[in-house]
Every structure is written in structure tokens, then in C-alpha cells.
Amino acid sequence: MLARRDEYARHDGSVEAVHPLIAVLGQRWPTWIALAVSLDNWQDPSVPAPWTLLLLPAAYLLFGGIRSQLRDFRMLALQLAGLALYVMLAVIASNAGPTAAAWVVAAAWGSHALWDLAHFRADAVVPRWWSEWCGVVDAVIAVTIVLLLASSG
């Protein structure tokens, strides 16, 4: 088809060298997307409703089920324990006063960022890009809630 195919395609699999900073930034694409998605939290911080805490472990159970990562009983038990913890935190936040509820919600989102970090390092249950993206979003939400509480009180 192409008369001079070798001029247009590489057959040795080599990649042109890129600047190391560009390579590092390119590897962290989930972080950049998460920061872009959560940019409005910095401009207009708010406290998510306590029920949103249930979305955090639900995503891990969904990914784990789809990826067949929950066949090991210990991993399934760990993920279900995480779900039970977030149900408990959501109930506590729902029944607390506004300020206490905000602190519980901030702590829950912050602890989920650590949960994401553990899954990222273990490369388990969810894809690494998801745990990186989710960890950044969770951390931003937790930090902006704490900053909101600190500025209002």
C-alpha cells in the first residue's frame, strides 16, 4: 500500500526520548484529571451529604466483582468490612449536628484516600489508575471540608 512504508512506521518498537519531567507528568494522568474534576471544590467548598460515603466502598466492590478480585474470601471480607465502616460513619454523620457531621464526613473522605493509597500500592481490587484518581479526589474533598470548617469557626 505505502510505497515507502519504512519512512512512516517503526518496526523496532523504539520510542523517541522525551524529557524526564514530561514522562513523569504523563504517568500521573489520573492525578491531573482528578485535580481538574475537583477544581470547583477549591473555589466553592461544601460538605457532601453523608450518604455519599456509601459510594466509596461500593465502587471497590463493583470493580472487585468485575475484575474477579473478590474470589479470595479474605479480600472479600476486607472490602465488606470497609463497607460496614462507611455505613457506620454515614449513620453517625446523619445523626450528628452539622459541624460534627462535617468533621465525620471529612475524616471519612480522608481515610478513603488512605484506603486508595493502600490499594494503589498493593495493585489489588481496582485498577491502579482508579485508586490514584479516587485518592486525589478523596483527599481534595477532605482537605477542602477541613479548610471550610477552619474558616467558619
mmCIF file of C-alpha atoms in Angstrom:
data_model
loop_
_atom_site.group_PDB
_atom_site.id
_atom_site.type_symbol
_atom_site.label_atom_id
_atom_site.label_comp_id
_atom_site.label_asym_id
_atom_site.label_seq_id
_atom_site.Cartn_x
_atom_site.Cartn_y
_atom_site.Cartn_z
ATOM 1 C CA MET A 1 0.000 0.000 0.000
ATOM 2 C CA LEU A 2 2.602 2.522 1.035
ATOM 3 C CA ALA A 3 5.500 2.855 -1.333
ATOM 4 C CA ARG A 4 7.978 3.872 1.378
ATOM 5 C CA ARG A 5 6.477 2.254 4.443
ATOM 6 C CA ASP A 6 9.719 2.268 6.439
ATOM 7 C CA GLU A 7 9.706 6.059 6.429
ATOM 8 C CA TYR A 8 6.340 6.151 8.209
ATOM 9 C CA ALA A 9 6.468 3.267 10.644
ATOM 10 C CA ARG A 10 8.887 1.966 13.232
ATOM 11 C CA HIS A 11 9.358 -1.724 13.384
ATOM 12 C CA ASP A 12 11.858 -1.922 16.229
ATOM 13 C CA GLY A 13 9.410 -0.721 18.899
ATOM 14 C CA SER A 14 11.656 2.171 19.892
ATOM 15 C CA VAL A 15 10.166 5.341 21.290
ATOM 16 C CA GLU A 16 11.613 8.788 20.891
ATOM 17 C CA ALA A 17 13.205 10.119 24.058
ATOM 18 C CA VAL A 18 11.087 12.612 25.962
ATOM 19 C CA HIS A 19 12.123 14.966 28.693
ATOM 20 C CA PRO A 20 12.039 13.157 32.098
ATOM 21 C CA LEU A 21 9.632 15.757 33.525
ATOM 22 C CA ILE A 22 7.206 15.150 30.649
ATOM 23 C CA ALA A 23 7.476 11.404 31.207
ATOM 24 C CA VAL A 24 6.677 11.755 34.933
ATOM 25 C CA LEU A 25 3.775 14.125 34.285
ATOM 26 C CA GLY A 26 2.399 11.780 31.642
ATOM 27 C CA GLN A 27 2.487 8.821 34.020
ATOM 28 C CA ARG A 28 0.383 10.753 36.545
ATOM 29 C CA TRP A 29 -2.533 11.399 34.160
ATOM 30 C CA PRO A 30 -5.160 10.167 36.695
ATOM 31 C CA THR A 31 -3.908 12.772 39.170
ATOM 32 C CA TRP A 32 -4.231 15.584 36.638
ATOM 33 C CA ILE A 33 -7.748 14.521 35.692
ATOM 34 C CA ALA A 34 -8.734 14.246 39.368
ATOM 35 C CA LEU A 35 -7.391 17.720 40.101
ATOM 36 C CA ALA A 36 -9.275 19.126 37.125
ATOM 37 C CA VAL A 37 -12.507 17.399 38.168
ATOM 38 C CA SER A 38 -12.191 18.616 41.754
ATOM 39 C CA LEU A 39 -11.172 22.180 40.925
ATOM 40 C CA ASP A 40 -14.591 23.526 41.900
ATOM 41 C CA ASN A 41 -14.101 22.170 45.431
ATOM 42 C CA TRP A 42 -11.307 24.680 45.957
ATOM 43 C CA GLN A 43 -13.421 27.566 44.673
ATOM 44 C CA ASP A 44 -16.721 26.662 46.328
ATOM 45 C CA PRO A 45 -16.103 24.092 49.079
ATOM 46 C CA SER A 46 -19.047 22.205 50.502
ATOM 47 C CA VAL A 47 -19.715 19.166 52.648
ATOM 48 C CA PRO A 48 -21.133 16.231 50.674
ATOM 49 C CA ALA A 49 -24.201 14.537 52.114
ATOM 50 C CA PRO A 50 -23.351 11.639 54.463
ATOM 51 C CA TRP A 51 -24.964 9.076 52.142
ATOM 52 C CA THR A 52 -22.241 9.793 49.550
ATOM 53 C CA LEU A 53 -19.857 7.914 51.834
ATOM 54 C CA LEU A 54 -21.556 4.711 50.679
ATOM 55 C CA LEU A 55 -20.355 5.322 47.121
ATOM 56 C CA LEU A 56 -16.743 4.926 48.219
ATOM 57 C CA PRO A 57 -16.761 1.212 49.149
ATOM 58 C CA ALA A 58 -19.453 0.442 46.570
ATOM 59 C CA ALA A 59 -17.049 1.370 43.766
ATOM 60 C CA TYR A 60 -14.439 -1.009 45.159
ATOM 61 C CA LEU A 61 -16.944 -3.861 45.440
ATOM 62 C CA LEU A 62 -18.134 -3.209 41.887
ATOM 63 C CA PHE A 63 -14.611 -3.086 40.439
ATOM 64 C CA GLY A 64 -13.537 -6.090 42.504
ATOM 65 C CA GLY A 65 -16.504 -8.115 41.292
ATOM 66 C CA ILE A 66 -15.987 -7.182 37.654
ATOM 67 C CA ARG A 67 -12.260 -7.903 37.838
ATOM 68 C CA SER A 68 -12.789 -11.172 39.795
ATOM 69 C CA GLN A 69 -10.596 -9.824 42.587
ATOM 70 C CA LEU A 70 -13.029 -10.806 45.354
ATOM 71 C CA ARG A 71 -12.834 -14.580 44.916
ATOM 72 C CA ASP A 72 -10.391 -14.726 47.792
ATOM 73 C CA PHE A 73 -12.528 -14.773 50.943
ATOM 74 C CA ARG A 74 -10.050 -12.610 52.862
ATOM 75 C CA MET A 75 -10.173 -9.859 50.231
ATOM 76 C CA LEU A 76 -13.968 -10.004 50.109
ATOM 77 C CA ALA A 77 -14.130 -9.848 53.921
ATOM 78 C CA LEU A 78 -11.800 -6.833 53.925
ATOM 79 C CA GLN A 79 -13.902 -4.988 51.359
ATOM 80 C CA LEU A 80 -17.138 -5.803 53.213
ATOM 81 C CA ALA A 81 -15.561 -4.577 56.461
ATOM 82 C CA GLY A 82 -14.772 -1.323 54.654
ATOM 83 C CA LEU A 83 -18.402 -1.107 53.541
ATOM 84 C CA ALA A 84 -19.598 -1.690 57.121
ATOM 85 C CA LEU A 85 -17.261 1.052 58.367
ATOM 86 C CA TYR A 86 -18.576 3.583 55.853
ATOM 87 C CA VAL A 87 -22.189 2.635 56.608
ATOM 88 C CA MET A 88 -21.420 3.267 60.278
ATOM 89 C CA LEU A 89 -19.763 6.622 59.506
ATOM 90 C CA ALA A 90 -22.697 7.655 57.301
ATOM 91 C CA VAL A 91 -25.163 6.824 60.092
ATOM 92 C CA ILE A 92 -23.086 8.734 62.637
ATOM 93 C CA ALA A 93 -22.814 11.767 60.357
ATOM 94 C CA SER A 94 -26.532 11.655 59.547
ATOM 95 C CA ASN A 95 -27.424 11.769 63.244
ATOM 96 C CA ALA A 96 -24.860 14.354 64.333
ATOM 97 C CA GLY A 97 -25.088 18.114 64.376
ATOM 98 C CA PRO A 98 -23.926 19.988 61.265
ATOM 99 C CA THR A 99 -20.402 20.738 62.471
ATOM 100 C CA ALA A 100 -19.756 17.289 63.918
ATOM 101 C CA ALA A 101 -21.225 15.686 60.791
ATOM 102 C CA ALA A 102 -18.889 17.740 58.616
ATOM 103 C CA TRP A 103 -15.873 16.548 60.629
ATOM 104 C CA VAL A 104 -17.024 12.909 60.327
ATOM 105 C CA VAL A 105 -17.537 13.288 56.578
ATOM 106 C CA ALA A 106 -14.100 14.935 56.200
ATOM 107 C CA ALA A 107 -12.459 12.147 58.205
ATOM 108 C CA ALA A 108 -14.242 9.506 56.136
ATOM 109 C CA TRP A 109 -13.176 11.025 52.799
ATOM 110 C CA GLY A 110 -9.632 11.446 54.122
ATOM 111 C CA SER A 111 -9.464 7.870 55.354
ATOM 112 C CA HIS A 112 -10.702 6.675 51.986
ATOM 113 C CA ALA A 113 -7.784 8.492 50.352
ATOM 114 C CA LEU A 114 -5.523 6.304 52.511
ATOM 115 C CA TRP A 115 -7.582 3.239 51.537
ATOM 116 C CA ASP A 116 -6.960 4.202 47.893
ATOM 117 C CA LEU A 117 -3.246 4.524 48.565
ATOM 118 C CA ALA A 118 -3.144 1.036 50.080
ATOM 119 C CA HIS A 119 -4.939 -0.397 47.049
ATOM 120 C CA PHE A 120 -2.642 1.530 44.699
ATOM 121 C CA ARG A 121 0.480 0.150 46.374
ATOM 122 C CA ALA A 122 -0.930 -3.398 46.503
ATOM 123 C CA ASP A 123 -2.283 -3.155 42.939
ATOM 124 C CA ALA A 124 -5.351 -5.018 44.166
ATOM 125 C CA VAL A 125 -9.131 -4.942 43.660
ATOM 126 C CA VAL A 126 -9.274 -1.838 41.461
ATOM 127 C CA PRO A 127 -7.060 -0.703 38.581
ATOM 128 C CA ARG A 128 -4.151 1.460 39.694
ATOM 129 C CA TRP A 129 -5.397 4.409 37.646
ATOM 130 C CA TRP A 130 -8.686 4.287 39.565
ATOM 131 C CA SER A 131 -7.072 4.181 43.005
ATOM 132 C CA GLU A 132 -4.805 7.099 42.036
ATOM 133 C CA TRP A 133 -7.690 9.165 40.629
ATOM 134 C CA CYS A 134 -10.007 8.344 43.524
ATOM 135 C CA GLY A 135 -7.324 9.007 46.135
ATOM 136 C CA VAL A 136 -6.688 12.502 44.792
ATOM 137 C CA VAL A 137 -10.410 13.324 44.608
ATOM 138 C CA ASP A 138 -10.959 11.981 48.134
ATOM 139 C CA ALA A 139 -8.021 13.965 49.517
ATOM 140 C CA VAL A 140 -9.203 17.179 47.855
ATOM 141 C CA ILE A 141 -12.712 16.744 49.268
ATOM 142 C CA ALA A 142 -11.361 16.025 52.765
ATOM 143 C CA VAL A 143 -8.923 18.952 52.734
ATOM 144 C CA THR A 144 -11.494 21.426 51.399
ATOM 145 C CA ILE A 145 -14.003 20.385 54.084
ATOM 146 C CA VAL A 146 -11.371 20.902 56.794
ATOM 147 C CA LEU A 147 -10.448 24.295 55.338
ATOM 148 C CA LEU A 148 -14.124 25.236 55.176
ATOM 149 C CA LEU A 149 -14.618 24.249 58.827
ATOM 150 C CA ALA A 150 -11.462 26.076 59.894
ATOM 151 C CA SER A 151 -12.515 29.270 58.108
ATOM 152 C CA SER A 152 -16.060 29.226 59.506
ATOM 153 C CA GLY A 153 -15.175 28.522 63.102
#
